Coordinates of C-alpha atoms in Angstrom, one line a residue:
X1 CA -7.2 -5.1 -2.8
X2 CA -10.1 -7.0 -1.9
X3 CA -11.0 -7.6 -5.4
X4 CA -7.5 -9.4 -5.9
X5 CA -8.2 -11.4 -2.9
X6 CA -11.8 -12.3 -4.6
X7 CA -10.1 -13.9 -7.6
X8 CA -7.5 -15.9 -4.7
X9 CA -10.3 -17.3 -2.9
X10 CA -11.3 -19.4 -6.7
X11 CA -9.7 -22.8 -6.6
X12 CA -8.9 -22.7 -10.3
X13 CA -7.1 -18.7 -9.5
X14 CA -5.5 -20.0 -6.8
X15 CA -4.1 -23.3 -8.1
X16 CA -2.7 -21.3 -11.3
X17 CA -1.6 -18.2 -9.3
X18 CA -1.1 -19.0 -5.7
X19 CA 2.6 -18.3 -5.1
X20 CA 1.8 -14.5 -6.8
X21 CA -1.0 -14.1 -4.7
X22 CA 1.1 -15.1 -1.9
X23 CA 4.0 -12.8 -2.7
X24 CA 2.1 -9.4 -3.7
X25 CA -0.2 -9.4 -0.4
X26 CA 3.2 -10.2 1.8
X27 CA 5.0 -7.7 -0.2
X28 CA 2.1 -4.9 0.6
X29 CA 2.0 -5.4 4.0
X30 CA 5.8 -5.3 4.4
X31 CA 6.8 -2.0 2.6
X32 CA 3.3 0.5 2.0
X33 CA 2.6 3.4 4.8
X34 CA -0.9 3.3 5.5
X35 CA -1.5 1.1 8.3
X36 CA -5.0 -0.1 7.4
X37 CA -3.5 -1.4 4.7
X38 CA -0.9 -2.7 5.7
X39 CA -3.3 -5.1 8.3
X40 CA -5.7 -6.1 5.2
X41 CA -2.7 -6.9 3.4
X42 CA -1.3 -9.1 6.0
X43 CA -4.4 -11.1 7.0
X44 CA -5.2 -12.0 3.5
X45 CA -1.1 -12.8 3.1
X46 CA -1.6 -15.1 5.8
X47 CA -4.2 -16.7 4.9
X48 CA -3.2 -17.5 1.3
X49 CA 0.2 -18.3 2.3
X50 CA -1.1 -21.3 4.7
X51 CA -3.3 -22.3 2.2
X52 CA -0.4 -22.6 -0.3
X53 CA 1.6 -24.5 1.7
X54 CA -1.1 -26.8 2.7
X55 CA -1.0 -27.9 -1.3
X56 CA 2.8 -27.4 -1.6
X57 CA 4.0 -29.7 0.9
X58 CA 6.6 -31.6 -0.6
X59 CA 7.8 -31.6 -4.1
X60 CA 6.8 -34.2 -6.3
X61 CA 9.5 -36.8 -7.7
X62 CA 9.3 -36.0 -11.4
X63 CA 8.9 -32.1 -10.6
X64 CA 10.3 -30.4 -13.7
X65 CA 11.8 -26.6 -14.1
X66 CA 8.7 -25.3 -14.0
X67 CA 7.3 -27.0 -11.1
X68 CA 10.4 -26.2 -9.0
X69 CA 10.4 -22.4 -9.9
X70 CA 7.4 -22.1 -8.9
X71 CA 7.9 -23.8 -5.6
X72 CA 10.6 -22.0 -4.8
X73 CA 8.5 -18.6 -5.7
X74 CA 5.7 -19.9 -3.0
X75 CA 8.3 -20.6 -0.8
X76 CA 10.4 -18.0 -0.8
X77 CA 6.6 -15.1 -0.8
X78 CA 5.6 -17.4 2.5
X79 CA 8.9 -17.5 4.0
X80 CA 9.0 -13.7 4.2
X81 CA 5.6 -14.4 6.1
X82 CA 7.4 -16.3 8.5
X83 CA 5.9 -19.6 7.1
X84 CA 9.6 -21.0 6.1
X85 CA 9.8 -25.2 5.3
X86 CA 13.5 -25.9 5.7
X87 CA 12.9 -29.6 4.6
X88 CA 10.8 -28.3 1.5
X89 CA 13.8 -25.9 0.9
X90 CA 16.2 -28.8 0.9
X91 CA 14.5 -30.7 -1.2
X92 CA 14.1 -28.1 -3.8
X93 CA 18.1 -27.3 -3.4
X94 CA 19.0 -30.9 -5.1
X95 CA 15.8 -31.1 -7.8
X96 CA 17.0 -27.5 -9.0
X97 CA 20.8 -28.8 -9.5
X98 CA 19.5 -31.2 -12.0
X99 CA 18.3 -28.7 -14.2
X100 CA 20.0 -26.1 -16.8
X101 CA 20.0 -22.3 -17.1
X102 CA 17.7 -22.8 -20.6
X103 CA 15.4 -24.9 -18.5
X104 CA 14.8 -22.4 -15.7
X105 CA 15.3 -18.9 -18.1
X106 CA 14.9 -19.6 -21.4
X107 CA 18.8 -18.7 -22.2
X108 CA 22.4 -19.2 -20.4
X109 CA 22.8 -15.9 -19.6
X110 CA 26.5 -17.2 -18.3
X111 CA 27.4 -17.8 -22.1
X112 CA 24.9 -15.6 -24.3
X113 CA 22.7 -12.2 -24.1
X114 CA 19.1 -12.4 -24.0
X115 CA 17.8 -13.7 -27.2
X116 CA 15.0 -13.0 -29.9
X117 CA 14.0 -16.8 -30.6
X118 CA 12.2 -17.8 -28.0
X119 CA 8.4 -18.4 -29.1
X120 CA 5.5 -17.3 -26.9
X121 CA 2.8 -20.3 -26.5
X122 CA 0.7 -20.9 -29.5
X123 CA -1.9 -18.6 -29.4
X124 CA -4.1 -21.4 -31.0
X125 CA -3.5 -23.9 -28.8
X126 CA -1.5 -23.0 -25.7
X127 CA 1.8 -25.1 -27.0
X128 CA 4.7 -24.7 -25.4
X129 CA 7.9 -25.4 -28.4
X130 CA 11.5 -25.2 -28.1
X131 CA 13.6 -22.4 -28.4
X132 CA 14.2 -21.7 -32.4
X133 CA 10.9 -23.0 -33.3
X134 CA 8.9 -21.1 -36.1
X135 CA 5.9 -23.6 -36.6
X136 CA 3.9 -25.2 -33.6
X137 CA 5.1 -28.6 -33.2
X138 CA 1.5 -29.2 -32.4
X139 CA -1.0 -27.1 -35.1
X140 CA 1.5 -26.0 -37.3
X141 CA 0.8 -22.7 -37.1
X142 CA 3.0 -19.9 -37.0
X143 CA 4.4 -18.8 -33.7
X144 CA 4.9 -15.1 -32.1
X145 CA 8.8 -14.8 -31.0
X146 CA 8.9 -12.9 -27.3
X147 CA 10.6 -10.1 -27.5
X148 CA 14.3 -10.2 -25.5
X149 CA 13.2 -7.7 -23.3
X150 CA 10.5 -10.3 -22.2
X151 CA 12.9 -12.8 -22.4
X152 CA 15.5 -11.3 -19.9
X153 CA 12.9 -9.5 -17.6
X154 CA 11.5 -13.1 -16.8
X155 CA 14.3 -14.7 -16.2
X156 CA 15.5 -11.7 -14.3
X157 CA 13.0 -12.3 -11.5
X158 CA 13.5 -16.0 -11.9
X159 CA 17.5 -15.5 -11.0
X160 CA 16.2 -12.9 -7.9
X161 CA 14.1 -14.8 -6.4
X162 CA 15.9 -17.6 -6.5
X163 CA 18.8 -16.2 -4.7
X164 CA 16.6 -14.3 -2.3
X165 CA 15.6 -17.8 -1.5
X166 CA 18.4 -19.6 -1.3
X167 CA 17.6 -21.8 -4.1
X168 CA 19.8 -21.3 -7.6
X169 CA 17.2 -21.9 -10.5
X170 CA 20.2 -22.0 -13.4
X171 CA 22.1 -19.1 -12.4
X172 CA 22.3 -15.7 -10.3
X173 CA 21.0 -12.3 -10.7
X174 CA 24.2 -11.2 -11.1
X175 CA 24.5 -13.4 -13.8
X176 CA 21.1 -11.8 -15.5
X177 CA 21.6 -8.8 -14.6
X178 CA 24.9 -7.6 -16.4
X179 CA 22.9 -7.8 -19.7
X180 CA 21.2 -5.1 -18.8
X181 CA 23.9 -2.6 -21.0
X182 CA 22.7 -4.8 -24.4
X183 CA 19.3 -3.5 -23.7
X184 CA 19.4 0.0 -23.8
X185 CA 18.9 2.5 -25.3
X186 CA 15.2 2.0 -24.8
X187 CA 12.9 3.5 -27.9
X188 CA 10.1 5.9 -26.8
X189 CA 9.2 7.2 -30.6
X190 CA 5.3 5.9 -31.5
X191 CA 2.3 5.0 -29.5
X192 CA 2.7 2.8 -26.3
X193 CA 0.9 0.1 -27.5
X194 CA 4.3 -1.4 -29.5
X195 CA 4.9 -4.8 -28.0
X196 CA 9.3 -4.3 -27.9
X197 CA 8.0 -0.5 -25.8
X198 CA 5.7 -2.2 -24.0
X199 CA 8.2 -5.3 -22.9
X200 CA 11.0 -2.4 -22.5
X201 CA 8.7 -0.9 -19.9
X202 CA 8.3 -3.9 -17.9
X203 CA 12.2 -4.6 -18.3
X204 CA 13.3 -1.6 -16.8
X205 CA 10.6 -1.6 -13.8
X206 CA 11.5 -4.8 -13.0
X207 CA 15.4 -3.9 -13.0
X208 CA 13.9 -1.6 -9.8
X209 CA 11.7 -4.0 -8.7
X210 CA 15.0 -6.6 -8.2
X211 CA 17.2 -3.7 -6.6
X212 CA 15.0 -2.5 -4.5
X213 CA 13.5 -5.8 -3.0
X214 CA 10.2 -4.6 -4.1
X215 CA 9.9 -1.5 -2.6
X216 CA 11.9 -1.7 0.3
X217 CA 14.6 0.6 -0.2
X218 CA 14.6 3.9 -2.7
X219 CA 16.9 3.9 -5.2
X220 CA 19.5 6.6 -6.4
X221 CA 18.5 7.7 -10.2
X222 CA 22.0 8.6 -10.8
X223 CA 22.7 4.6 -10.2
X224 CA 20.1 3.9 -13.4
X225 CA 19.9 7.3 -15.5
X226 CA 18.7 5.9 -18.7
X227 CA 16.2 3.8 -17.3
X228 CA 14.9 6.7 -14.5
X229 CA 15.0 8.8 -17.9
X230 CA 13.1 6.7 -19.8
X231 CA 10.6 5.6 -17.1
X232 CA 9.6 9.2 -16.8
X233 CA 8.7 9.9 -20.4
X234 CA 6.7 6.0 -20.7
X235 CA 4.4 7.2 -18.2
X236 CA 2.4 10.1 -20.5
X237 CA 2.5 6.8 -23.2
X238 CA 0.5 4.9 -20.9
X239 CA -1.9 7.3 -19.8
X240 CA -2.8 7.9 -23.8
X241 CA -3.5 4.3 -24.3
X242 CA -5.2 3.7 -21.0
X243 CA -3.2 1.2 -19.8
X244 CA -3.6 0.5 -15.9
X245 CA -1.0 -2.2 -15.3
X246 CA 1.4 -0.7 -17.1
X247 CA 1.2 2.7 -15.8
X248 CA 1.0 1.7 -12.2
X249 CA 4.6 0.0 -12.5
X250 CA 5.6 2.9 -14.1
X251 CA 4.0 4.8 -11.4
X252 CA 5.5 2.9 -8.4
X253 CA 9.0 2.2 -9.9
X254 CA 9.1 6.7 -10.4
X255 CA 8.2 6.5 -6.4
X256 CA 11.0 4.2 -5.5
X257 CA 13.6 6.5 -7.4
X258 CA 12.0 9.6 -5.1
X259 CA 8.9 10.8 -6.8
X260 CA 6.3 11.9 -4.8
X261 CA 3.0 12.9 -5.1
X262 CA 4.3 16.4 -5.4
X263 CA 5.4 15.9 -8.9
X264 CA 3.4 16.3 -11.9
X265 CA 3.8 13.0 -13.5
X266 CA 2.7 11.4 -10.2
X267 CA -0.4 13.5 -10.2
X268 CA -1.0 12.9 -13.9
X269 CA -1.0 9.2 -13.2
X270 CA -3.0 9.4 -10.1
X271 CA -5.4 11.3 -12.1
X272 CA -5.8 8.5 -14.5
X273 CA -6.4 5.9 -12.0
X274 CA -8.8 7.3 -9.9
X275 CA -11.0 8.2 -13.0
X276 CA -10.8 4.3 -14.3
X277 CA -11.0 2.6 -11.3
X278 CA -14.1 -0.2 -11.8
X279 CA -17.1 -0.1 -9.9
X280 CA -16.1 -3.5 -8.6
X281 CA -13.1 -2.0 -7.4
X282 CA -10.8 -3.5 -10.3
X283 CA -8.7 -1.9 -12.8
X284 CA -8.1 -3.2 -16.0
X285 CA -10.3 -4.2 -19.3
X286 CA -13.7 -6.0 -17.4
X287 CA -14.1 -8.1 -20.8
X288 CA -11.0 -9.0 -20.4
X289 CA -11.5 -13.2 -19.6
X290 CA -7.8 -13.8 -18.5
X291 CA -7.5 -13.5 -14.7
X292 CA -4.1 -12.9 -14.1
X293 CA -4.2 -9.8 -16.5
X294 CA -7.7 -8.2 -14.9
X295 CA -6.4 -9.0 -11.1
X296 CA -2.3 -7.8 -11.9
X297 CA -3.4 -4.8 -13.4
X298 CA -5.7 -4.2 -9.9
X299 CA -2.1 -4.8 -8.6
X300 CA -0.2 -2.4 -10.0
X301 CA -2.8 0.3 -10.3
X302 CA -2.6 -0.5 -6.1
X303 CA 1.2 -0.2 -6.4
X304 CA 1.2 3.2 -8.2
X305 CA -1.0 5.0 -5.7
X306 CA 0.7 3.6 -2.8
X307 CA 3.2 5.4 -0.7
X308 CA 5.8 3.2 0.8
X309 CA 6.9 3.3 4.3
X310 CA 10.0 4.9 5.5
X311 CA 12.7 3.9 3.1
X312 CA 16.3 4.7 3.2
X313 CA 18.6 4.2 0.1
X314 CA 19.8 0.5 -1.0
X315 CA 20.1 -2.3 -2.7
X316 CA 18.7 -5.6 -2.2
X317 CA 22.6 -6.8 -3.2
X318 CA 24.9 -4.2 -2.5
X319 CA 27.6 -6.0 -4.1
X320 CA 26.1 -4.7 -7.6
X321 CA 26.5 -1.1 -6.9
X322 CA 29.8 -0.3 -8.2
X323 CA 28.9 -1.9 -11.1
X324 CA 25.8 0.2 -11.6
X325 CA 27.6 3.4 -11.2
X326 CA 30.5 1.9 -14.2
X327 CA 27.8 1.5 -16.2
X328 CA 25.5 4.9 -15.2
X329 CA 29.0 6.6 -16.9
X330 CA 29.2 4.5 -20.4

């Protein structure tokens, strides 16, 4: 934890990242068990959280999709802190009404299922091009599609914080979530280093991740079969390939359907992560030069190892549950 809260003290991290940092250490202190933890987790929530809305105090007048998402992410991570903005809140309430599903997700999830033409940025030059494109507007390079598991996942946690908020960015989790049936069944042939596998991995732990507020409450496997199924036989995948941030999700998504550290996947995991842990503390690839992927991966390695307070079952919107269980017996 405290090398995450080394890469938030940079200006550049924090100015890139500072509504995640503000989120995961609020999120930590609110939901894990250890108490010492909990308190180190708080302070450094605090402290980021005032710092981001020292920078974030009112949205600027040509804010586009982006820029409102991620104010409404900040706000909503230091609102759970009891740092709320009601006049920040209100202002982001009429910019996001001027904006369109495509602008805030990528896709209309009111009209279409998650779709596979969406590019990634250039990987030469960091271009952002519209949906459809094959060539960089800008190099004219070739472009990588994302895969519609990353599509939907993203815009999944878009739609849920949003709503958790108060703040529609384009539509509603509800909305997002009932494509969740066009997704499966989720491929676990090959290694674990397949991008569709990999993106399928993150889909389905952030499906728990949106039910269960982020580990607040523990969620019923028999509501998500396929995906408690297929979590379950991803995590021996990501132990072969030595992958720390994806194995932690896997890790801590297993613990909010029940696991424990009684079972042998758990241990198998914990195993892992002990061993790889860096000597700065860090999980993760240290030649790695991106931050977000050397400090998330010191996230969810945190995550998997965790155990979470005191969590009864539920749902962060109970109003999805009898749909769950309609689809649990398709």
């Amino acid at each position: 934890m405290r090398f995450v809260y080394h890469t938030a003290r940079s200006r550049v991290n924090f100015a890139d990242y500072g509504s995640d940092y503000v989120w995961w250490f609020g999120a930590v202190s609110n939901t894990v068990r250890d108490e010492r933890l909990r308190r180190l987790a708080r302070g450094m929530a605090l402290r980021c959280a005032r710092k981001w809305r020292l920078a974030h105090r009112t949205l600027p007048s040509d804010a586009d999709a982006q820029t409102i998402a991620e104010f409404v992410s900040g706000g909503d991570a230091a609102e759970s802190l009891g740092l709320g903005d009601e006049r920040l809140k209100d202002q982001l309430r009429l910019a996001a009404s001027r904006f369109s599903a495509r602008d805030y997700l990528a896709f209309d999830p009111l009209t279409e299922p998650p779709p596979s033409d969406v590019p990634d940025e250039c990987e030469y030059d960091g271009a952002d091009n519209p949906r459809g494109a094959r060539l960089c507007h800008v190099c004219k390079r070739r472009l990588v599609m994302r895969t519609r598991y990353d599509v939907w996942y993203d815009a999944l946690v878009t739609a849920h914080t949003g709503d958790h908020y108060g703040v529609t960015l384009g539509a509603h989790y509800m909305d997002v979530l009932k494509w969740l049936p066009v997704l499966r069944p989720y491929g676990v042939r090959g290694r674990g280093t397949d991008p569709e596998f990999i993106d399928a991995v993150y889909s389905v732990t952030h499906v728990v991740y949106t039910l269960n507020n982020y580990w607040t409450y523990r969620l019923d496997p028999r509501l998500l079969p396929r995906e408690y199924a297929f979590l379950k036989a991803s995590l021996p995948k990501a132990v072969a390939v030595r992958d720390a941030d994806m194995l932690g999700e896997v890790m801590d998504s297993l613990r909010s359907f029940g696991l424990d550290d009684s079972d042998p996947l758990i241990r198998e995991g914990t195993q892992f992560l002990l061993a790889h842990q860096n000597r700065d503390g860090s999980w993760g690839d240290l030649d790695d030069d991106d931050t977000y992927d050397r400090y998330h991966a010191t996230e969810t390695a945190v995550n998997g190892l965790c155990e979470y307070a005191g969590r009864g079952e539920g749902l962060s919107f109970p109003e999805v549950e009898p749909l769950l269980r309609r689809w649990a017996q398709e």
